[in-house]
mmCIF file of C-alpha atoms and ligand atoms in Angstrom:
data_model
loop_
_atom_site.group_PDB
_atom_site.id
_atom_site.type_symbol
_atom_site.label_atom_id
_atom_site.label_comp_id
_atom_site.label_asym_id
_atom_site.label_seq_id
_atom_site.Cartn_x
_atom_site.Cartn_y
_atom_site.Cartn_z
ATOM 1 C CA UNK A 213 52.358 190.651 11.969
ATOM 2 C CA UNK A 214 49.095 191.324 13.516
ATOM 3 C CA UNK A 215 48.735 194.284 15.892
ATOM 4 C CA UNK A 216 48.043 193.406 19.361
ATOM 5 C CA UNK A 217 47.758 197.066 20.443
ATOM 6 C CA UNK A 218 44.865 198.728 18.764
ATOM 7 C CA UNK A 219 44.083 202.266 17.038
ATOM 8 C CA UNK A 220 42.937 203.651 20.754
ATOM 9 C CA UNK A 221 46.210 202.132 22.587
ATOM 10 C CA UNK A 222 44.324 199.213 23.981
ATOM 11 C CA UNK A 223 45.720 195.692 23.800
ATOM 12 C CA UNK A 224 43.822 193.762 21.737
ATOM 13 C CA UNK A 225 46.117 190.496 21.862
ATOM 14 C CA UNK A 226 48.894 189.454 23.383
ATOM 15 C CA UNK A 227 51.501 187.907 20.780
ATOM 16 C CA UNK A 228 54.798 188.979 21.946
ATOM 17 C CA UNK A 229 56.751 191.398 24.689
ATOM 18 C CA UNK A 230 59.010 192.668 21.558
ATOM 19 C CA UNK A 231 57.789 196.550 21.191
ATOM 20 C CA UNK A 232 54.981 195.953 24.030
ATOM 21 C CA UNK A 233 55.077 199.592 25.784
ATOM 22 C CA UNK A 234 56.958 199.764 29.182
ATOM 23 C CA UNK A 235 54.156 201.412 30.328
ATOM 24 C CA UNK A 236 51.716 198.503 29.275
ATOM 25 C CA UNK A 237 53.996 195.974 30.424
ATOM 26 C CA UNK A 238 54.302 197.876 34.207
ATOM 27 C CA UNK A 239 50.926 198.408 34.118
ATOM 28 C CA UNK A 240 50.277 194.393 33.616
ATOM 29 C CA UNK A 241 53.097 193.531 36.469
ATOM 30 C CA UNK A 242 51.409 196.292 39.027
ATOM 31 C CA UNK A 243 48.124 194.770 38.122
ATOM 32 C CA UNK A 244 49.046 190.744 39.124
ATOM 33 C CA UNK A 245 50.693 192.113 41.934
ATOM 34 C CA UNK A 246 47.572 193.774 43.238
ATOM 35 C CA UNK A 247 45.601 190.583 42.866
ATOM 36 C CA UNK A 248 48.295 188.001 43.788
ATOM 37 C CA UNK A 249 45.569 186.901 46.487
ATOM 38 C CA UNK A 250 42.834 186.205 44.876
ATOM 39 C CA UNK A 251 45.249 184.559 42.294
ATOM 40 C CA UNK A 252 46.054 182.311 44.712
ATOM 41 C CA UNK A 253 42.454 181.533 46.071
ATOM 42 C CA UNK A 254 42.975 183.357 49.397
ATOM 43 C CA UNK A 255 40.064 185.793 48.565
ATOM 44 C CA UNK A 256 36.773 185.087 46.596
ATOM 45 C CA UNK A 257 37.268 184.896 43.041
ATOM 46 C CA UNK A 258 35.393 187.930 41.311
ATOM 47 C CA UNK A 259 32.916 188.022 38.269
ATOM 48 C CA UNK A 260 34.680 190.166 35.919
ATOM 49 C CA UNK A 261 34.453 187.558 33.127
ATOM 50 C CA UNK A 262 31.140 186.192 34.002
ATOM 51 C CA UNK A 263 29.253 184.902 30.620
ATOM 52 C CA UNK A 264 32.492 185.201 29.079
ATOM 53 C CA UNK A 265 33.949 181.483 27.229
ATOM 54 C CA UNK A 266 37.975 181.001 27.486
ATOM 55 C CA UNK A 267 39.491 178.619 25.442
ATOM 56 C CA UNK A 268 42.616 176.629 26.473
ATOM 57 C CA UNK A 269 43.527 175.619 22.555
ATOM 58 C CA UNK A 270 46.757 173.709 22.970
ATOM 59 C CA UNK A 271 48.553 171.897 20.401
ATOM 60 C CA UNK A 272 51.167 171.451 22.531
ATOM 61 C CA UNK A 273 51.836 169.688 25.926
ATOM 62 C CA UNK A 274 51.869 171.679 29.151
ATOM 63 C CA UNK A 275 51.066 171.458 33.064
ATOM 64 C CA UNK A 276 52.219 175.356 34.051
ATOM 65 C CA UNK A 277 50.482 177.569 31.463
ATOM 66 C CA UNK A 278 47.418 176.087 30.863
ATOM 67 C CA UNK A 279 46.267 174.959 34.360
ATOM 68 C CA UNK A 280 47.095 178.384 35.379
ATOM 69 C CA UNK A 281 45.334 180.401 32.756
ATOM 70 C CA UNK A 282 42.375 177.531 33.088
ATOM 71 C CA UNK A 283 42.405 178.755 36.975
ATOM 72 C CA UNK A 284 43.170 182.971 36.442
ATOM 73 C CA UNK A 285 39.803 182.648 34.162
ATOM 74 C CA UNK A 286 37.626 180.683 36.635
ATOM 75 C CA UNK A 287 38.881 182.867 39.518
ATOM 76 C CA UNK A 288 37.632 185.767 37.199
ATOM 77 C CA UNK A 289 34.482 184.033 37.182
ATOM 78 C CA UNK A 290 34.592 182.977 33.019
ATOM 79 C CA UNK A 291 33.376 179.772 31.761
ATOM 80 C CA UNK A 292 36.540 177.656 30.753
ATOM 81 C CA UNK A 293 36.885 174.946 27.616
ATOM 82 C CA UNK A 294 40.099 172.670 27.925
ATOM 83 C CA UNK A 295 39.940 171.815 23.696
ATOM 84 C CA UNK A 296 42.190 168.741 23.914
ATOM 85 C CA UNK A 297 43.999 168.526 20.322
ATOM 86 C CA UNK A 298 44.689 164.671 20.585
ATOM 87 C CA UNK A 299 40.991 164.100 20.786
ATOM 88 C CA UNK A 300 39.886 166.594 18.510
ATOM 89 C CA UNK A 301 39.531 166.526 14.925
ATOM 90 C CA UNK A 302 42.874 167.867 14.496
ATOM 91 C CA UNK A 303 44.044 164.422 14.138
ATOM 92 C CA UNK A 304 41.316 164.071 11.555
ATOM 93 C CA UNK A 305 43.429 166.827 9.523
ATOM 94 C CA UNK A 306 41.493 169.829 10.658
ATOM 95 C CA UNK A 307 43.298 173.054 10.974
ATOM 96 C CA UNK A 308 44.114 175.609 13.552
ATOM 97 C CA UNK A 309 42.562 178.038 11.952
ATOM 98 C CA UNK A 310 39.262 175.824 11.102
ATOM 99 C CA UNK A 311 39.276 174.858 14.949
ATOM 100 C CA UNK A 312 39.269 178.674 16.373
ATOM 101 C CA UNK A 313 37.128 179.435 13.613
ATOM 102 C CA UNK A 314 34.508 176.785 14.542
ATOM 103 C CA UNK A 315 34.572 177.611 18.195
ATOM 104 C CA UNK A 316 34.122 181.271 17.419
ATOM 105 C CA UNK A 317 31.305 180.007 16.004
ATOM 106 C CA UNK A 318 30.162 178.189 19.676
ATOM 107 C CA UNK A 319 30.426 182.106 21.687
ATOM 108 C CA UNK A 320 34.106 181.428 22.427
ATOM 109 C CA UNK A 321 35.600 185.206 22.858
ATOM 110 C CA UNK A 322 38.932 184.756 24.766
ATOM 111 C CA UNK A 323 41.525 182.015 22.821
ATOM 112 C CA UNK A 324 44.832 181.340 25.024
ATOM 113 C CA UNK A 325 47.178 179.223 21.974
ATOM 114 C CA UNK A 326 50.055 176.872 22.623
ATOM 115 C CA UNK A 327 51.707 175.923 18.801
ATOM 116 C CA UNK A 328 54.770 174.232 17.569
ATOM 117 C CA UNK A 329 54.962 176.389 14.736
ATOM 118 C CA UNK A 330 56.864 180.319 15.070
ATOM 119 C CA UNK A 331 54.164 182.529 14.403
ATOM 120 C CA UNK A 332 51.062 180.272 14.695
ATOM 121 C CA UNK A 333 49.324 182.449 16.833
ATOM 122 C CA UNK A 334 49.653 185.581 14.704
ATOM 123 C CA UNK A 335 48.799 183.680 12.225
ATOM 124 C CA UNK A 336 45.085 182.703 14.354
ATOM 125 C CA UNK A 337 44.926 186.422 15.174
ATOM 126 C CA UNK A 338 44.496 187.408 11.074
ATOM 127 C CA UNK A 339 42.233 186.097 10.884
ATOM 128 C CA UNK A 340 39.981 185.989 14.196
ATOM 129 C CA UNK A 341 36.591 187.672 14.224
ATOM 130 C CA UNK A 342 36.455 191.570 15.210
ATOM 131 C CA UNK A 343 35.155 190.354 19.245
ATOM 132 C CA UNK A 344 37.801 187.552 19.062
ATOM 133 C CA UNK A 345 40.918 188.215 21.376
ATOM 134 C CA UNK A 346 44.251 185.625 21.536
ATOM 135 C CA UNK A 347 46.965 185.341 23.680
ATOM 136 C CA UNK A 348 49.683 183.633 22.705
ATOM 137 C CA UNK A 349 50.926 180.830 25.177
ATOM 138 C CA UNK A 350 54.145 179.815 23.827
ATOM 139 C CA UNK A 351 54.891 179.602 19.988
ATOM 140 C CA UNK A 352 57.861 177.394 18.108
ATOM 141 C CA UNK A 353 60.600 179.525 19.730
ATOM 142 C CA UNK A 354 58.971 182.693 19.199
ATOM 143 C CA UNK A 355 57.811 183.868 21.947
ATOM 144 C CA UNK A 356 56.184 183.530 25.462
ATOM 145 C CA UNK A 357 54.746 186.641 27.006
ATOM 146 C CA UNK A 358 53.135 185.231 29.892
ATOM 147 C CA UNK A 359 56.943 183.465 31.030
ATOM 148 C CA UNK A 360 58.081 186.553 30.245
ATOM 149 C CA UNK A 361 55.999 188.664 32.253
ATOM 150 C CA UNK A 362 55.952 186.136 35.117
ATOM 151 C CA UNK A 363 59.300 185.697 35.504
ATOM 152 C CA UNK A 364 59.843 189.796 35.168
ATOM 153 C CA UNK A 365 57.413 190.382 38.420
ATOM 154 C CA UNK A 366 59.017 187.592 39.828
ATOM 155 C CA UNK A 367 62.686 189.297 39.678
ATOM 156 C CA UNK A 368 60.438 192.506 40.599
ATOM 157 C CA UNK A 369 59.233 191.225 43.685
ATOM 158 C CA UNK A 370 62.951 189.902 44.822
ATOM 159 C CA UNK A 371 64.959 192.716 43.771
ATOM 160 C CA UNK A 372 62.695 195.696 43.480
ATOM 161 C CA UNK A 373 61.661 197.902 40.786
ATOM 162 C CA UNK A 374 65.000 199.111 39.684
ATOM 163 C CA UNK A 375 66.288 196.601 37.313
ATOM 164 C CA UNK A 376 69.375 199.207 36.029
ATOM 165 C CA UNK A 377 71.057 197.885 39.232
ATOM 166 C CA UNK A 378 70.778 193.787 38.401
ATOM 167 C CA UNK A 379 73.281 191.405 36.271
ATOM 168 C CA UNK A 380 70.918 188.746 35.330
ATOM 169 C CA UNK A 381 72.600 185.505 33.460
ATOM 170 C CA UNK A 382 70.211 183.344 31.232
ATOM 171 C CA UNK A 383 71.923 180.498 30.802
ATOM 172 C CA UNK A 384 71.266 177.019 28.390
ATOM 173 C CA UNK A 385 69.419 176.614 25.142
ATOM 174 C CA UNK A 386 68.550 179.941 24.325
ATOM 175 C CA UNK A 387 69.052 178.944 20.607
ATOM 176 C CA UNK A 388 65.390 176.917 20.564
ATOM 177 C CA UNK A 389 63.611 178.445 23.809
ATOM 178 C CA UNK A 390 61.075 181.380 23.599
ATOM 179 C CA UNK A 391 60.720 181.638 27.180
ATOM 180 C CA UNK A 392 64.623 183.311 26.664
ATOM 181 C CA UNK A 393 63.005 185.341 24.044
ATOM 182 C CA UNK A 394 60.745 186.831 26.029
ATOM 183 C CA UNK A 395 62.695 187.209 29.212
ATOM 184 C CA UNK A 396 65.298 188.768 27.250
ATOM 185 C CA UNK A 397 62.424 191.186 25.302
ATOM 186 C CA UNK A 398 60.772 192.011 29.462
ATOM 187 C CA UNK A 399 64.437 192.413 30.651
ATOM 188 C CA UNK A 400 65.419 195.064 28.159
ATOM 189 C CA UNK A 401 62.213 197.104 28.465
ATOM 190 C CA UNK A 402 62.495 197.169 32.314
ATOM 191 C CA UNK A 403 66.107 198.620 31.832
ATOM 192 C CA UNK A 404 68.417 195.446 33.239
ATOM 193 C CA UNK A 405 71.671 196.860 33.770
ATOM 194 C CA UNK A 406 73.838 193.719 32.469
ATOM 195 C CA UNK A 407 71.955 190.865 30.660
ATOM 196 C CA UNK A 408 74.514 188.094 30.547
ATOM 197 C CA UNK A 409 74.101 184.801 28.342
ATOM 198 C CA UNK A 410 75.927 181.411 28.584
ATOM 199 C CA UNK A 411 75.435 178.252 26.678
ATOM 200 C CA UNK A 412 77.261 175.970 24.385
ATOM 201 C CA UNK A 413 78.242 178.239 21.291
ATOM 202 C CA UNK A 414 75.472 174.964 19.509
ATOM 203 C CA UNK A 415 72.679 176.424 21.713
ATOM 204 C CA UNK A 416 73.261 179.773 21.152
ATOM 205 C CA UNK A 417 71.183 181.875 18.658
ATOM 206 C CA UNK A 418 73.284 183.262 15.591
ATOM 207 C CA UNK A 419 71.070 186.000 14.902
ATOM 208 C CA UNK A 420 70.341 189.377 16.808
ATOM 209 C CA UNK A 421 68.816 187.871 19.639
ATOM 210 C CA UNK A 422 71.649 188.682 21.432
ATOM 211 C CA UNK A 423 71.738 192.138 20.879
ATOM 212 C CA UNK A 424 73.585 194.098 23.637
ATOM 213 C CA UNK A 425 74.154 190.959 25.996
ATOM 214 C CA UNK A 426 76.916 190.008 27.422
ATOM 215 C CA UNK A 427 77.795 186.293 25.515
ATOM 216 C CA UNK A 428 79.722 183.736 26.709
ATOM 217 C CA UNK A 429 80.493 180.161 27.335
ATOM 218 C CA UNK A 430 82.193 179.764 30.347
ATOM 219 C CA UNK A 431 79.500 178.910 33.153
ATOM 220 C CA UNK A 432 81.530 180.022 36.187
ATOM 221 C CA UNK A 433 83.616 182.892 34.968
ATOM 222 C CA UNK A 434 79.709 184.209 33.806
ATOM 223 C CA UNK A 435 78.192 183.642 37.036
ATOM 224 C CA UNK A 436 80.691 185.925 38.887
ATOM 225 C CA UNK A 437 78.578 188.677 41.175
ATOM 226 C CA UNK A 438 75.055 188.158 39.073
ATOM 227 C CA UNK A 439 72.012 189.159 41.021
ATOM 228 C CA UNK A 440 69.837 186.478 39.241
ATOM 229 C CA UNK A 441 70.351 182.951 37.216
ATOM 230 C CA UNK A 442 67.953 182.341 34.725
ATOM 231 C CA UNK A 443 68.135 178.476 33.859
ATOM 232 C CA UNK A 444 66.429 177.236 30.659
ATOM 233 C CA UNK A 445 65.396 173.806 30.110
ATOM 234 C CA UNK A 446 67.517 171.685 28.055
ATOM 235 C CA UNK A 447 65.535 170.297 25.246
ATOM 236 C CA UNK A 448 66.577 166.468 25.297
ATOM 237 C CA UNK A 449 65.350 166.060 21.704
ATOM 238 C CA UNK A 450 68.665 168.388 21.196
ATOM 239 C CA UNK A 451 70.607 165.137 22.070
ATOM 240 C CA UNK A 452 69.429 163.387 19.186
ATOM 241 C CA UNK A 453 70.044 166.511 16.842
ATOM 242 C CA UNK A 454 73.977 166.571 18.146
ATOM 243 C CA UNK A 455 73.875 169.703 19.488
ATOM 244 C CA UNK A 456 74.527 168.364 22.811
ATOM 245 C CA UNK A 457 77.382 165.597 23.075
ATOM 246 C CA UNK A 458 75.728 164.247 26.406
ATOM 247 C CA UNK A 459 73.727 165.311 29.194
ATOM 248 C CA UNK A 460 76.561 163.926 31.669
ATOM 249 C CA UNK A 461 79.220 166.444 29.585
ATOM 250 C CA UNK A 462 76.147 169.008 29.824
ATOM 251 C CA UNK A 463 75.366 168.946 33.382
ATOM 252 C CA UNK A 464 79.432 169.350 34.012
ATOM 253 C CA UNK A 465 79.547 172.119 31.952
ATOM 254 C CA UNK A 466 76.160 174.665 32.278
ATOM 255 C CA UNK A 467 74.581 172.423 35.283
ATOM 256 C CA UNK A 468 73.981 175.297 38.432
ATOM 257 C CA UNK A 469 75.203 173.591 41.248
ATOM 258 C CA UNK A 470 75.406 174.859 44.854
ATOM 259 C CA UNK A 471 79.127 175.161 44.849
ATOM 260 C CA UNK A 472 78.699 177.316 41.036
ATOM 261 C CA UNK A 473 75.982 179.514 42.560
ATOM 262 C CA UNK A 474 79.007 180.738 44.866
ATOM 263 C CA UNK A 475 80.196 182.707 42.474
ATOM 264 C CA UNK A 476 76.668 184.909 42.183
ATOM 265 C CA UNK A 477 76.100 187.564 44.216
ATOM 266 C CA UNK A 478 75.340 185.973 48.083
ATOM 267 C CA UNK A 479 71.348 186.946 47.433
ATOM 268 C CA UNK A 480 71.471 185.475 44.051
ATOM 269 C CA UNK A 481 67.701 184.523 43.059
ATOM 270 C CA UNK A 482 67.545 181.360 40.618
ATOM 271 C CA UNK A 483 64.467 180.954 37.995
ATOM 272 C CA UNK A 484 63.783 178.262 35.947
ATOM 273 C CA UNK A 485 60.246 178.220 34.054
ATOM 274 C CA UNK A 486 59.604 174.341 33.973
ATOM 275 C CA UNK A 487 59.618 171.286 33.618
ATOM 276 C CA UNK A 488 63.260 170.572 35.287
ATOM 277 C CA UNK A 489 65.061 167.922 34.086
ATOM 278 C CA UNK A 490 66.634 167.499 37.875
ATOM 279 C CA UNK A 491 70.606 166.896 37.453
ATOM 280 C CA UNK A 492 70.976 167.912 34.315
ATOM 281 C CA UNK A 493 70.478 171.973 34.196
ATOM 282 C CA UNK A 494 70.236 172.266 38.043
ATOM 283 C CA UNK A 495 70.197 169.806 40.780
ATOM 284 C CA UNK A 496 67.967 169.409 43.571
ATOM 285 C CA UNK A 497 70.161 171.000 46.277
ATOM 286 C CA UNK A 498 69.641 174.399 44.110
ATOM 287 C CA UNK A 499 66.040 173.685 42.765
ATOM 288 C CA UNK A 500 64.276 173.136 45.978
ATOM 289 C CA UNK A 501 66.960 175.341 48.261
ATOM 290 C CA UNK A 502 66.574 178.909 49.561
ATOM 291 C CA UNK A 503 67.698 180.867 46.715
ATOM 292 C CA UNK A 504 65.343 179.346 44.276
ATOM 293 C CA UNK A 505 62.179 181.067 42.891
ATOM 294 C CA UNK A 506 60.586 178.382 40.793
ATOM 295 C CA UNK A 507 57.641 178.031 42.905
ATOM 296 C CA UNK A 508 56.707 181.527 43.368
ATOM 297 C CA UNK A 509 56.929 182.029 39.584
ATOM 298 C CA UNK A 510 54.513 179.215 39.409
ATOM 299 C CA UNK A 511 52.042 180.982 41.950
ATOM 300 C CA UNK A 512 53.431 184.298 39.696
ATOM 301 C CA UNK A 513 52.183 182.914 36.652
ATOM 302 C CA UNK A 514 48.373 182.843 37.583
ATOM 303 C CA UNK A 515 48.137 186.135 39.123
ATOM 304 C CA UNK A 516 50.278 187.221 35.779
ATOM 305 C CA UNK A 517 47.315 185.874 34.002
ATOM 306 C CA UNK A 518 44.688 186.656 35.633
ATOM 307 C CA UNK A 519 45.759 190.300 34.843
ATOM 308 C CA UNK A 520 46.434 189.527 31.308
ATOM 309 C CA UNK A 521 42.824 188.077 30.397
ATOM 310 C CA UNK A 522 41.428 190.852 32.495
ATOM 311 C CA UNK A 523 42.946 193.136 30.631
ATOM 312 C CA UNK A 524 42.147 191.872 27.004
ATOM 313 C CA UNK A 525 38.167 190.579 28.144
ATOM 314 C CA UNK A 526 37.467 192.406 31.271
HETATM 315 N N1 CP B 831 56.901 177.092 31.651
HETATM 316 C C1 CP B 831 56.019 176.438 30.856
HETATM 317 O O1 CP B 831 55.632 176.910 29.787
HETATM 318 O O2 CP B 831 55.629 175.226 31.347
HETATM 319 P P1 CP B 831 54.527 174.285 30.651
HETATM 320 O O3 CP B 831 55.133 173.788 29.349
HETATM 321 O O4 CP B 831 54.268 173.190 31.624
HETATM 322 O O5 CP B 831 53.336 175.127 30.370
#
């Protein structure tokens, strides 16, 4: 795997949260948090990254991630390409790698990559040119270091600094998600006192992902006193695969309903990184009600990365 942190400590790339320094990982949180206004257009946006070309190379759908890294680059003053893979020559056959290479080629210095593959984007940093710097926006079910870093100063800024005192509970299709990969990797290095996990034993990773949670598949008996509910989207194409008998016997059984959030501690925070699929993992009562977070980790998720590119380019 490429290094992302380079001989002199710095980060050159962001790829993953796994083995990503506490301090560095602080030091990114402190950072968004310092310039959560200007992230959200209440002060002027700054020049930082003026001359400097960010590419939004997405191979993938998304609304969050990339309109809010196209928006932390403008606000830090860098010219932004939106490379649109359904109208590129990628559907001609060209490759990743060919792509980056090519717009390398055009000045581009700062690459933000959304793959369906598990270790795409390492696989772009190999071979990226010594100036070149990626970050990787969600791969396969890698990882996803910005979700994971968002929804970390997100819990920060709810329940303070001292995660040894929380019980968080990520609950759904951790199996196929690398948001829950990278939650889990920010939760660990932040020191979360109990990280409990609940899903249908067919969503539920079989390797050492799990490492040190507390694993279960009882919804309500998990929820009992947790601090914060992490819901994960449930991947509908799961339906076709089986894994899921239906999203009626789903919602019954994992869906966070008001009555289920009960059982959480009675300032219980709920996440969920988006897009919702409304009734199924969480109904609207809990999505849009006073416990829930999901909009703040929206607004989180450009200062997040805003700090990030400022980091690697600035
Ligand atoms: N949370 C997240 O990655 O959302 P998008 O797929 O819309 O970017």
């Amino acid at each position: 795997m490429t290094q992302q942190i380079d001989s002199d400590g710095r980060l050159r790339h962001l790829l993953t949260l796994d083995g990503l320094p506490r301090e560095t990982l602080c030091r990114l949180l402190d950072r968004a948090g310092q310039i959560r206004d200007t992230a959200l257009g209440r002060t002027q946006r700054r020049n930082l990254l003026d001359g400097t070309t960010v590419c939004t190379l997405f191979f993938e759908p998304s609304t969050r991630t990339r309109s809010s890294f196209q928006i932390a680059a403008q606000r830090l003053g860098a010219d932004v390409l939106n490379f649109d893979a359904s109208a590129s020559s990628t559907r001609k056959g060209e490759t990743a790698r060919d792509t980056l290479r090519n717009l390398e080629a055009m000045g581009v210095r700062g690459f933000v990559v959304r793959h369906s593959e598990d270790g795409a984007v390492d696989a772009l940093a190999e071979v990226a040119g010594e100036g070149t710097t990626l970050v990787n926006a969600g791969d396969g079910r890698s990882a996803h270091p910005t979700q994971g870093l968002l929804d970390a100063l997100t819990l920060r800024q709810a329940k303070g600094a001292d995660f040894s005192r929380l019980k968080v509970l990520i609950v759904g299709d951790v199996k196929h998600s690398r948001v829950a990969r990278s939650d889990l990797h920010a939760l660990r290095t932040l020191g979360t006192g109990e990280i409990r996990v609940c899903g249908p034993q067919s969503l539920l990773p079989d390797d050492d992902t799990l490492a040190g949670c507390t694993v279960g598949g009882d919804f309500d008996a998990m929820l009992e006193g947790v601090d914060a509910v992490m819901m994960l989207r449930l991947q509908r194409e799961r339906m076709e695969e089986g894994l899921v008998a239906s999203l009626d016997d789903y919602h019954r059984d994992y869906g966070l309903t008001q009555a289920r959030l009960g059982r959480a501690a009675r300032d219980a925070v709920v996440l969920h990184p988006g897009p919702i699929n409304r009734g199924v993992e969480i109904t609207d009562e809990v999505a849009d009600g006073p416990q829930s977070l999901v909009l703040r980790q929206v607004s989180n998720g450009v200062a997040i990365r805003m700090a990030v590119l400022e980091t690697l380019l600035g």
